[in-house]
Tab-separated table of C-alpha atoms in Angstrom:
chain	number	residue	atom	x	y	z
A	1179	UNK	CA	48.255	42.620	189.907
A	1180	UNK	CA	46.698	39.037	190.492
A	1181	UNK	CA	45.369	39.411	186.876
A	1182	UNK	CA	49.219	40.178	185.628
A	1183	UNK	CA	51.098	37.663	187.673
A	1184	UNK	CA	48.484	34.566	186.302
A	1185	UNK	CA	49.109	35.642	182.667
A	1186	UNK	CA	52.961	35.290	182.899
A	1187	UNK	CA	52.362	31.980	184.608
A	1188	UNK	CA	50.404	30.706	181.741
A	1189	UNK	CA	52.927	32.375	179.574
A	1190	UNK	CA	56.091	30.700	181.499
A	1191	UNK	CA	53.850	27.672	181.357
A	1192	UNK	CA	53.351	27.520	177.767
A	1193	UNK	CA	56.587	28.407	176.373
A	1194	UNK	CA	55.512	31.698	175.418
A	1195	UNK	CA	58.213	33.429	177.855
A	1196	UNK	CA	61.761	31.652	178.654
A	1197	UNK	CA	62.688	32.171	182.204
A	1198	UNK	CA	65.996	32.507	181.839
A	1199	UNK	CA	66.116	35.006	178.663
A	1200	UNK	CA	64.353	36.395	181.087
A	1201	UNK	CA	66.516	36.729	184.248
A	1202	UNK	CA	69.655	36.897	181.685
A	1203	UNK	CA	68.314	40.107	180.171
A	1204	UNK	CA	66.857	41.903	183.593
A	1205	UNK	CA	70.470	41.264	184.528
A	1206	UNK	CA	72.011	43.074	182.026
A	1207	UNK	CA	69.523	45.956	182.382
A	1208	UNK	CA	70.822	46.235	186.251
A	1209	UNK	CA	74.079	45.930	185.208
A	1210	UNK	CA	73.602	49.105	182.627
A	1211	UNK	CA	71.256	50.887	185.252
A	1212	UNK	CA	74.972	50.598	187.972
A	1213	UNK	CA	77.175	51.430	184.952
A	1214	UNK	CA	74.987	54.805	184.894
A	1215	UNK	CA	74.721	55.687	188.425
A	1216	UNK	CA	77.732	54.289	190.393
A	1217	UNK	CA	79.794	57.297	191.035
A	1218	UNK	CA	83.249	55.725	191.751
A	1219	UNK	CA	85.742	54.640	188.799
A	1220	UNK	CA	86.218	51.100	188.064
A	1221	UNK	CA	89.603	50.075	187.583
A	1222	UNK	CA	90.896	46.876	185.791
A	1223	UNK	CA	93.928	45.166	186.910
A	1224	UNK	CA	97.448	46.662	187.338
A	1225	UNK	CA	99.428	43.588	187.359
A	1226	UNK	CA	98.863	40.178	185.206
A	1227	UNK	CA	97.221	38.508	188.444
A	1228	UNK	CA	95.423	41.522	189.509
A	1229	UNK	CA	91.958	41.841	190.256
A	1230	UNK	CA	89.043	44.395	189.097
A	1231	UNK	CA	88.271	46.826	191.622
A	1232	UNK	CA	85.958	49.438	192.886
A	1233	UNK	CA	83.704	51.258	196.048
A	1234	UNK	CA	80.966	51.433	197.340
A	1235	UNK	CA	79.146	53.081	200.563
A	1236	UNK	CA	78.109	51.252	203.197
A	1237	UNK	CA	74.624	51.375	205.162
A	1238	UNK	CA	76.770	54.355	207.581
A	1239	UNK	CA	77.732	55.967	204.513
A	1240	UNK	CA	81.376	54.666	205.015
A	1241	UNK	CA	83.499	53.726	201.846
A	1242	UNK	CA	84.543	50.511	201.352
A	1243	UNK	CA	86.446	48.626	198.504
A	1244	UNK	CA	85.554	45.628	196.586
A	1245	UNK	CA	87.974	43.406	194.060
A	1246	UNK	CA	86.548	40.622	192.029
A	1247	UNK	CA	88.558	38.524	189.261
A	1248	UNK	CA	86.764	40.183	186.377
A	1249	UNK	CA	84.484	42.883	185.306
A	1250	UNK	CA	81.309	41.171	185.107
A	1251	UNK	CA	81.871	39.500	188.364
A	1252	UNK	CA	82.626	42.784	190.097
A	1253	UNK	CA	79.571	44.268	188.284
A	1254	UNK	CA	77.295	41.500	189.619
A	1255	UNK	CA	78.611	41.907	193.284
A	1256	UNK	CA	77.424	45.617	192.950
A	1257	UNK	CA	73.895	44.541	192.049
A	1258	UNK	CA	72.512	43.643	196.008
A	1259	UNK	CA	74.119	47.151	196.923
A	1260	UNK	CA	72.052	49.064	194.086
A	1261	UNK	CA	69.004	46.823	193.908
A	1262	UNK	CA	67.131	46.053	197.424
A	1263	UNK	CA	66.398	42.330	197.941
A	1264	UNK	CA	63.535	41.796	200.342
A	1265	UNK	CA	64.044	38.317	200.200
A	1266	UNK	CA	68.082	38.187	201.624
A	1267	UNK	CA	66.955	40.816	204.197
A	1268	UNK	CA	64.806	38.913	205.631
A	1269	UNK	CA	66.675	35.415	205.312
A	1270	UNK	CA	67.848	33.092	208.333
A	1271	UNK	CA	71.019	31.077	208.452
A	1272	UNK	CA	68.551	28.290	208.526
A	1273	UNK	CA	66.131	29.683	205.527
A	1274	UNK	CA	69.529	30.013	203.274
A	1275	UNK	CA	70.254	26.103	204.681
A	1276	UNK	CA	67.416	24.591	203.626
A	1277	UNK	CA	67.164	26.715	200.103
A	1278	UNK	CA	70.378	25.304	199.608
A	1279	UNK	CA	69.636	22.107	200.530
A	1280	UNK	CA	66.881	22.061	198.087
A	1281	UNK	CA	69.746	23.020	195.182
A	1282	UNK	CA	71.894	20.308	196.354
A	1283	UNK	CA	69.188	17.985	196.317
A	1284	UNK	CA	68.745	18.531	192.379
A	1285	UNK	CA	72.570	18.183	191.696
A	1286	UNK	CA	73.588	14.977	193.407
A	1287	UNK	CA	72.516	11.705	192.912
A	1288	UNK	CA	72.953	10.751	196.754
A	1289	UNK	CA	70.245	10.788	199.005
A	1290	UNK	CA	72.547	9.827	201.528
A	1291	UNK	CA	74.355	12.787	200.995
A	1292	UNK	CA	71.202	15.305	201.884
A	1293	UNK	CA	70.706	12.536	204.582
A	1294	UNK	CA	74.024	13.270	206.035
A	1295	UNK	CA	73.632	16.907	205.988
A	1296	UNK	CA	70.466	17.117	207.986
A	1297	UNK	CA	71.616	14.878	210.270
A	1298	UNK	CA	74.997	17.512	210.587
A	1299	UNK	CA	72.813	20.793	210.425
A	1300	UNK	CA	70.671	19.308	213.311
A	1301	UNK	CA	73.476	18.077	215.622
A	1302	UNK	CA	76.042	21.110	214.938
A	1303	UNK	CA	74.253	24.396	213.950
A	1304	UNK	CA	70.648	24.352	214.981
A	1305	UNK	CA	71.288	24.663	218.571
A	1306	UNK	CA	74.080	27.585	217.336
A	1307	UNK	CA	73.161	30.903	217.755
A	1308	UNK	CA	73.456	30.866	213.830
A	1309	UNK	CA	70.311	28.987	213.490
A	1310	UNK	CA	67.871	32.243	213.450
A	1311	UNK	CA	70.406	34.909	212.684
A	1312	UNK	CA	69.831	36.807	209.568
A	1313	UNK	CA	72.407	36.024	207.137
A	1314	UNK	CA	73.351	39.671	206.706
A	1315	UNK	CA	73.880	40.125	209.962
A	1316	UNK	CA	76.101	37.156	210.488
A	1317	UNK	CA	79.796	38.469	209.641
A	1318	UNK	CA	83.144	36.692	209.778
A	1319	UNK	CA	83.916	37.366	213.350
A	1320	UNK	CA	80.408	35.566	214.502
A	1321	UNK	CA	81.029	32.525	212.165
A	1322	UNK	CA	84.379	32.256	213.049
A	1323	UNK	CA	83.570	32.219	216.960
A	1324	UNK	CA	80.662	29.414	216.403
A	1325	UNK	CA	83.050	27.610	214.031
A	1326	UNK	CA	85.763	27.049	216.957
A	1327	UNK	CA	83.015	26.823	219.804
A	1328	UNK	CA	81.895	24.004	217.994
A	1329	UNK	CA	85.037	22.337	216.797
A	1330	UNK	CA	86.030	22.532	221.144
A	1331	UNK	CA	82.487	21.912	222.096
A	1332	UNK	CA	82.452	18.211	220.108
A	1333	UNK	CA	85.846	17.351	219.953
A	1334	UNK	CA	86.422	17.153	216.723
A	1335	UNK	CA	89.535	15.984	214.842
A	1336	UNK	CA	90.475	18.008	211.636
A	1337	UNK	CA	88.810	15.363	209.072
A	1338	UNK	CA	85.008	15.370	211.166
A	1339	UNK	CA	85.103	19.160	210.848
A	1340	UNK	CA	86.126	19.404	207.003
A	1341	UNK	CA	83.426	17.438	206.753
A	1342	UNK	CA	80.947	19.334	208.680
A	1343	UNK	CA	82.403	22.652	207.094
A	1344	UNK	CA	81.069	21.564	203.970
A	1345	UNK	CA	77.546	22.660	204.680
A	1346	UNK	CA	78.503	25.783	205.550
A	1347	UNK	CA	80.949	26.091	202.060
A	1348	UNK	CA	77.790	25.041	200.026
A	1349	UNK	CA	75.707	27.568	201.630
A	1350	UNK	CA	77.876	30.548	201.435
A	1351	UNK	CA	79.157	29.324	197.833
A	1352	UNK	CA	75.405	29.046	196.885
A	1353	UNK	CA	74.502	32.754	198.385
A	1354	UNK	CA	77.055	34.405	195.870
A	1355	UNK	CA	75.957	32.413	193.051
A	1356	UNK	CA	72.493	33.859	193.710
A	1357	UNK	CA	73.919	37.305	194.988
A	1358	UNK	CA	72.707	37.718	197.760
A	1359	UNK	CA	76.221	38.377	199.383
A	1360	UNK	CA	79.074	40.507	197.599
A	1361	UNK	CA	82.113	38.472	199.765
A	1362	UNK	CA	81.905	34.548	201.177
A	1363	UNK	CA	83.165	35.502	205.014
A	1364	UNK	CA	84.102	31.636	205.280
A	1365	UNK	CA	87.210	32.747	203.067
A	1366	UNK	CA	88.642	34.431	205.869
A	1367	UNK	CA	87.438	32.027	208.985
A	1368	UNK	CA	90.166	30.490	210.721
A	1369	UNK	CA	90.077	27.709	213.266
A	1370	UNK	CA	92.256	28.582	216.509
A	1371	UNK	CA	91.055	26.041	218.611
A	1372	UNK	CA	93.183	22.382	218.719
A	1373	UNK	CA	91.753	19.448	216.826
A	1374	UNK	CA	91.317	16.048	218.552
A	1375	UNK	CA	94.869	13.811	217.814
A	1376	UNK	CA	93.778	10.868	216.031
A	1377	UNK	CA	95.429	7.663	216.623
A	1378	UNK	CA	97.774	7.433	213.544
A	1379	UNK	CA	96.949	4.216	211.526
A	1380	UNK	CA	99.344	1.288	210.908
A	1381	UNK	CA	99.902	-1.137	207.966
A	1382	UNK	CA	98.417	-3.673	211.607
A	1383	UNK	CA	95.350	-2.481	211.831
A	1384	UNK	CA	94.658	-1.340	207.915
A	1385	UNK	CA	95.990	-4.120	206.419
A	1386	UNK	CA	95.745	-8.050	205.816
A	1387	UNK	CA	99.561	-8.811	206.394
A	1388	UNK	CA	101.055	-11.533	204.422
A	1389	UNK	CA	100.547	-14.053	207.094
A	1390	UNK	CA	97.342	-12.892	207.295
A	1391	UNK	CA	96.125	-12.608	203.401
A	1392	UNK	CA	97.504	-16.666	203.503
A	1393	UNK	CA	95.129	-17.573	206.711
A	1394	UNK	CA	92.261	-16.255	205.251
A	1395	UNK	CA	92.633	-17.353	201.387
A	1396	UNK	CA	92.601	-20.960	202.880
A	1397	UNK	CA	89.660	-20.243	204.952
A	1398	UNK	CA	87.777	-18.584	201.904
A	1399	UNK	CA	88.912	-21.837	199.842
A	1400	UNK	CA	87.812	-23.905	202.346
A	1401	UNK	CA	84.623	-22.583	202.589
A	1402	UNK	CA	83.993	-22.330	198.997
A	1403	UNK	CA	84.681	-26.092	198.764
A	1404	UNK	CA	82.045	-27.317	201.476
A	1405	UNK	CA	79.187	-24.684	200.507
A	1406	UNK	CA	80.049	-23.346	196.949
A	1407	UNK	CA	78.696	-19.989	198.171
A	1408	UNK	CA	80.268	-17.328	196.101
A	1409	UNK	CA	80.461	-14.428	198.629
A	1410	UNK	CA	83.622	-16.137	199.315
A	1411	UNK	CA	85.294	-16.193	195.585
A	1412	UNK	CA	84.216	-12.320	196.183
A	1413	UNK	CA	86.154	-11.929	199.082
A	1414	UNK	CA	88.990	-14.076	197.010
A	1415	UNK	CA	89.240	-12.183	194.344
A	1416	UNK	CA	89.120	-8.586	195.420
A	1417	UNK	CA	92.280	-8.573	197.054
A	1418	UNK	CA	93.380	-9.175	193.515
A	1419	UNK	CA	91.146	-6.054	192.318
A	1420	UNK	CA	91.114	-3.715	194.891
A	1421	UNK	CA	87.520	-2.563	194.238
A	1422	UNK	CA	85.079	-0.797	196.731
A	1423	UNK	CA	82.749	-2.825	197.838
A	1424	UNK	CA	79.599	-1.882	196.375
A	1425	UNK	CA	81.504	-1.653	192.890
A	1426	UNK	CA	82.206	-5.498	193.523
A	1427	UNK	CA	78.802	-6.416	194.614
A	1428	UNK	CA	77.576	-4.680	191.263
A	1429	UNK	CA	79.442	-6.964	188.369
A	1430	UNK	CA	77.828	-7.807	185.636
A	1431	UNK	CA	79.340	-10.369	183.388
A	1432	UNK	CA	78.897	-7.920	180.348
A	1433	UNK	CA	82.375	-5.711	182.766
A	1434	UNK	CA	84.929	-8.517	182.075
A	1435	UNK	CA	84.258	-9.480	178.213
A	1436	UNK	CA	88.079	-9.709	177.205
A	1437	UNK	CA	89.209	-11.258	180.359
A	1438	UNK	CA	92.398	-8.810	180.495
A	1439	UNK	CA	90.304	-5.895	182.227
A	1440	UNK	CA	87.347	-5.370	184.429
A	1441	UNK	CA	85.398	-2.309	183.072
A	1442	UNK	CA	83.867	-0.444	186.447
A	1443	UNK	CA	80.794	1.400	186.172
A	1444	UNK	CA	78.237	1.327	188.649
A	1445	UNK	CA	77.777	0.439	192.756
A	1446	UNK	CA	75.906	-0.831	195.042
A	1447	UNK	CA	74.734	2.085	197.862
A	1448	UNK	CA	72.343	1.568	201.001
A	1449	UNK	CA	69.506	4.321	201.166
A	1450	UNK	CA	69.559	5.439	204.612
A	1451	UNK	CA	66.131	6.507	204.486
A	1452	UNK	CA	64.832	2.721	203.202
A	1453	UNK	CA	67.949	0.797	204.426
A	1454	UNK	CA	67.675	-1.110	200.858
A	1455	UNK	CA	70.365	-1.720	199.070
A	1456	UNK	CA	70.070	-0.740	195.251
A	1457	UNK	CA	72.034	-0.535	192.377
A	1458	UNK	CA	72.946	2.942	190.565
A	1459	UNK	CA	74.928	3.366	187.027
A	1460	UNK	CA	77.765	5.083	188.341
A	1461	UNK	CA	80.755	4.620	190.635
A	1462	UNK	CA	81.349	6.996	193.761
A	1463	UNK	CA	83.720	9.692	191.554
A	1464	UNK	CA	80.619	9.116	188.714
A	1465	UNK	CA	83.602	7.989	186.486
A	1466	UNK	CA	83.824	5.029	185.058
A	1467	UNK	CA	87.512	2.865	185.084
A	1468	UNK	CA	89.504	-0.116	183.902
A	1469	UNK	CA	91.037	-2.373	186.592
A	1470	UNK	CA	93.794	-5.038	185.431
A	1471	UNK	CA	92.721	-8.598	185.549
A	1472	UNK	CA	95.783	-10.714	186.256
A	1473	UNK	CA	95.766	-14.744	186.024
A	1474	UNK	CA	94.730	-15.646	188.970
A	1475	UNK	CA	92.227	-13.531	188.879
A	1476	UNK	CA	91.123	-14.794	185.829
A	1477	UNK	CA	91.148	-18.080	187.066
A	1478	UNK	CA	88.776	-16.983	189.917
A	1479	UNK	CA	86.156	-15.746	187.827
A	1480	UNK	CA	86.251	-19.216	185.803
A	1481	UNK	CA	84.878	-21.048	188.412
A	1482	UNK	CA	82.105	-19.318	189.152
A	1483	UNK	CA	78.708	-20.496	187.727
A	1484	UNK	CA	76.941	-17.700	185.696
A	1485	UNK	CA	73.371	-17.634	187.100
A	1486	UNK	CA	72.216	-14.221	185.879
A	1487	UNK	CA	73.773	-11.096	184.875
A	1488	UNK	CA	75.563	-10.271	188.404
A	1489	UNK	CA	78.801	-12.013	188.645
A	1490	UNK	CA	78.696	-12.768	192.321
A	1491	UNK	CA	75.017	-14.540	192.941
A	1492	UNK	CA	73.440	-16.686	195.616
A	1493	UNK	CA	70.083	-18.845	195.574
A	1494	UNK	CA	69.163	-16.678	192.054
A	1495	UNK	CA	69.741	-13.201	193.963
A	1496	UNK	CA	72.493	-10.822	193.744
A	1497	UNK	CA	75.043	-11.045	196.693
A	1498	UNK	CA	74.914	-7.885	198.820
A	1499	UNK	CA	77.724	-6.047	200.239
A	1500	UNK	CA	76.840	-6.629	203.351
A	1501	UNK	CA	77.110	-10.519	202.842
A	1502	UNK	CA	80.426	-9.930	201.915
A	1503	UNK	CA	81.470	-8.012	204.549
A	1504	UNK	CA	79.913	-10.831	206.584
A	1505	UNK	CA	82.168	-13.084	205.508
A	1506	UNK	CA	85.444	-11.127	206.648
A	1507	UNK	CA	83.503	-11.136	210.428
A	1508	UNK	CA	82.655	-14.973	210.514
A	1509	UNK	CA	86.685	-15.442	209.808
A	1510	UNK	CA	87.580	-12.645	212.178
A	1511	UNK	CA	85.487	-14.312	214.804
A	1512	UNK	CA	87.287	-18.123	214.347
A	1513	UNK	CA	90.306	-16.450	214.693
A	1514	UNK	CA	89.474	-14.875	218.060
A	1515	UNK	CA	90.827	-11.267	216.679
A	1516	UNK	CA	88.842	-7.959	215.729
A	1517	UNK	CA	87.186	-7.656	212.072
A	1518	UNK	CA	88.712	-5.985	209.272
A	1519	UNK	CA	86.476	-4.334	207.161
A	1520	UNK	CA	85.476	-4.868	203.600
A	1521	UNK	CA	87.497	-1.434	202.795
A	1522	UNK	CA	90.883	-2.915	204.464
A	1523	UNK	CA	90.680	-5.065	201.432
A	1524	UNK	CA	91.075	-2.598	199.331
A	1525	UNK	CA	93.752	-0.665	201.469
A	1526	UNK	CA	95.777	-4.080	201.295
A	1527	UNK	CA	95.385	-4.106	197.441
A	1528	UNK	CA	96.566	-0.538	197.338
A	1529	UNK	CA	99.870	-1.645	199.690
A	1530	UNK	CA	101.121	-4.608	198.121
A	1531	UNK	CA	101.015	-2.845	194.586
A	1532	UNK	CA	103.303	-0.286	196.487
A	1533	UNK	CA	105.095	-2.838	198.077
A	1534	UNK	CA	105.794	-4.251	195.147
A	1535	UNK	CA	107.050	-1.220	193.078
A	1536	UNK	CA	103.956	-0.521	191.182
A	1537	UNK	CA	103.867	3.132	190.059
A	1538	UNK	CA	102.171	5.802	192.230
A	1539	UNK	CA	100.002	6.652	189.610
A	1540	UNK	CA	99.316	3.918	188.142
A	1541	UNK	CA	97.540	2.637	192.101
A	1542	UNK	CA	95.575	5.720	191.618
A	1543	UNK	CA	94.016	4.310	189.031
A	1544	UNK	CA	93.064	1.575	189.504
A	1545	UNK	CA	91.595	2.645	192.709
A	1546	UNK	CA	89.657	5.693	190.801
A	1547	UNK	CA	91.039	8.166	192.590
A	1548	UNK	CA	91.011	11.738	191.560
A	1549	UNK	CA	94.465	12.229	192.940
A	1550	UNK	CA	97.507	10.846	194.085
A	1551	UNK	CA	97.580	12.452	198.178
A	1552	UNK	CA	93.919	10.156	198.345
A	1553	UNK	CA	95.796	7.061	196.995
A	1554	UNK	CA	98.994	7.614	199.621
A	1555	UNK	CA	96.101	7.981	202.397
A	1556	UNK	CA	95.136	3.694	201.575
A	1557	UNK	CA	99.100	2.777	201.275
A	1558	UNK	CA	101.247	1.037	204.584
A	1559	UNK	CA	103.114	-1.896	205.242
A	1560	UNK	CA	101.405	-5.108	204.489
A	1561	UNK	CA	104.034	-6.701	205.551
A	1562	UNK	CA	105.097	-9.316	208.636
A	1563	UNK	CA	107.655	-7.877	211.323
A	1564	UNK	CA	110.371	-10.817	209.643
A	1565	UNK	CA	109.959	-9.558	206.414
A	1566	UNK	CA	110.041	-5.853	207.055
A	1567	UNK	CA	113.331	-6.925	209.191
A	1568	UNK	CA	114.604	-8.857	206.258
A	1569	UNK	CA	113.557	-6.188	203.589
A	1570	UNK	CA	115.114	-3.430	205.534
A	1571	UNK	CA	118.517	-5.819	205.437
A	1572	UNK	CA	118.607	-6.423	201.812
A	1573	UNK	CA	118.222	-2.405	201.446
A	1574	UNK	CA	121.206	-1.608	203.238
């Protein structure tokens, strides 16, 4: 046996076998081995939105009924029932985790994002009861009572728990893709329990106001003029662009050749494990955008000094997001109020578009949003109190 197993290494390793002829044609041999011996009819759809159905028996011997959108997918949930897997018997709710983990790490191009998820699976599951469950064992009922005992046990609003659902979406996703389930019981889990109420957000606290955005332009001008530090044209100009941060902190010259558009194509992230911040070739959505450089934009970007091939550049080095965002606090601070962040920039960019009649759509895209109900999530009143008075006037 230990003879056979090295010789289809070496054979894997040389190319003399392909792994995944392989696996595709020992699936369609299970596939015709359950055509041949399941004893219950399979029956397409009876209506145009239908699914493919069949049975099966249970470990009691009870009948039970299984749909699937097609044929092959309903043949390839039959294949655990009619071909033992060792492995899923014996795996955890944690094993599955971190094999899925392992996939996800291969996929994305965020380490913060496997970062995050330990630091979720460690917090919210492996105290749960979950944590050294078999997988087969766990049903809907038991997922669905840990679900809501830990939603009411943390307090958490709706948005923290979407979040934290996700790990448990990946998994379950990721153990039907490898069948070692037939159904995904977090299709049928259900959250009884109430939410925290989050605070609803105001165009005060997620916005520079007009009164504001004037304030803070003359500081930034000021500034500029006594140290000719650009992290403060940065500042300037990206209430003009409404870019995420680490997209601004990454522009090259080589993004803004015409002067009419600024092509967006890569950020700035933080590594959570190093606490460095890098550069990657892609934006958050890994899709690249054009962004609309009006004049005074324009004019902006003509006064500041190329010295390399980042736009925004101090003592030879490329500015960092968090020097910009450091730049919002020092003004926050002479003013005596709370900081905004770096993102409220961007929210503010989103608003006065609106404000201003700009098409829904159109916002979305420059933002690089996916779609519109994201875009309405960074849009309130950037407004003064007189002007929303004398706005609301002229309306009626």
């Amino acid at each position: 046996m230990e003879k056979t197993s090295k010789i289809l290494q070496d054979a894997v390793k040389f190319g003399i076998i392909n792994i995944d002829s392989v696996l595709d044609t020992l699936m369609s041999k299970k596939i015709d081995a359950i055509l041949k011996m399941h004893p219950y009819a399979i029956t397409p759809p009876a209506t145009e939105n239908g699914r493919w159905q069949t049975c099966y028996k249970d470990e009691k011997g009870k009948r039970k009924n299984i749909k699937a959108q097609s044929k092959e997918e309903l043949l390839g949930k039959l294949i655990p029932i009619y071909f033992a897997n060792t492995h899923i018997d014996n795996l955890t709710f944690y094993g599955l985790y971190e094999e899925w983990l392992a996939y996800k790490a291969t996929v994305t191009n965020s380490s913060n994002t496997i970062k995050r998820h330990r630091q979720h699976y460690r917090k919210y599951f492996e105290p749960s009861v979950l944590h050294d469950m078999k997988i087969k064992k766990i049903d809907e009922l038991i997922l669905e009572q840990e679900c809501n005992r830990i939603v009411k046990e943390f307090n958490l609003s709706r948005k923290e728990w979407c979040n934290i659902k996700t790990i448990l979406n990946g998994m379950y996703t990721y153990s039907i893709r490898k069948r070692y389930l037939i159904d995904n019981p977090m299709d049928k889990v259900e959250i009884y329990v109430k939410y925290r109420q989050i605070v609803k957000k105001t165009g005060r606290t997620e916005t520079y106001n007009t009164e504001e955005l004037k304030e803070l332009n003359q500081y930034l001008d000021k500034m500029y003029t006594e140290t000719e530090d650009v992290a403060f044209l940065a500042v300037k100009i990206n209430f003009l662009l409404g870019l995420r941060v680490g997209e601004l902190a990454a522009l090259k010259w080589e993004d803004c050749k015409d002067l009419s558009h600024l092509h967006i194509v890569r950020e700035e992230v933080r590594n959570q494990e190093t606490n460095q911040y890098e550069v990657v070739e892609h934006t958050k959505t890994n899709r690249d955008r054009f962004v609309i450089l009006i004049p005074k934009a324009v004019s902006i970007l003509k006064k500041i000094p190329k010295q390399g091939k980042y736009i925004f550049m101090r003592d030879g080095e490329r500015i960092t997001s968090r020097q910009i965002a450091y730049v919002l606090e020092k003004f926050a601070e002479r003013q005596g109020v709370r900081t905004k962040s770096t993102h409220k920039m961007r929210k503010t960019y989103a608003s006065n578009l609106n404000a201003s009649g700009v098409p829904l759509d159109c916002i979305r895209e420059m933002l690089g949003h996916s779609n519109l109900s994201t875009t309405l999530e960074y849009i309130y009143n950037p407004l003064t109190e007189k002007e929303t008075y004398d706005f609301i006037s002229k309306a009626l």
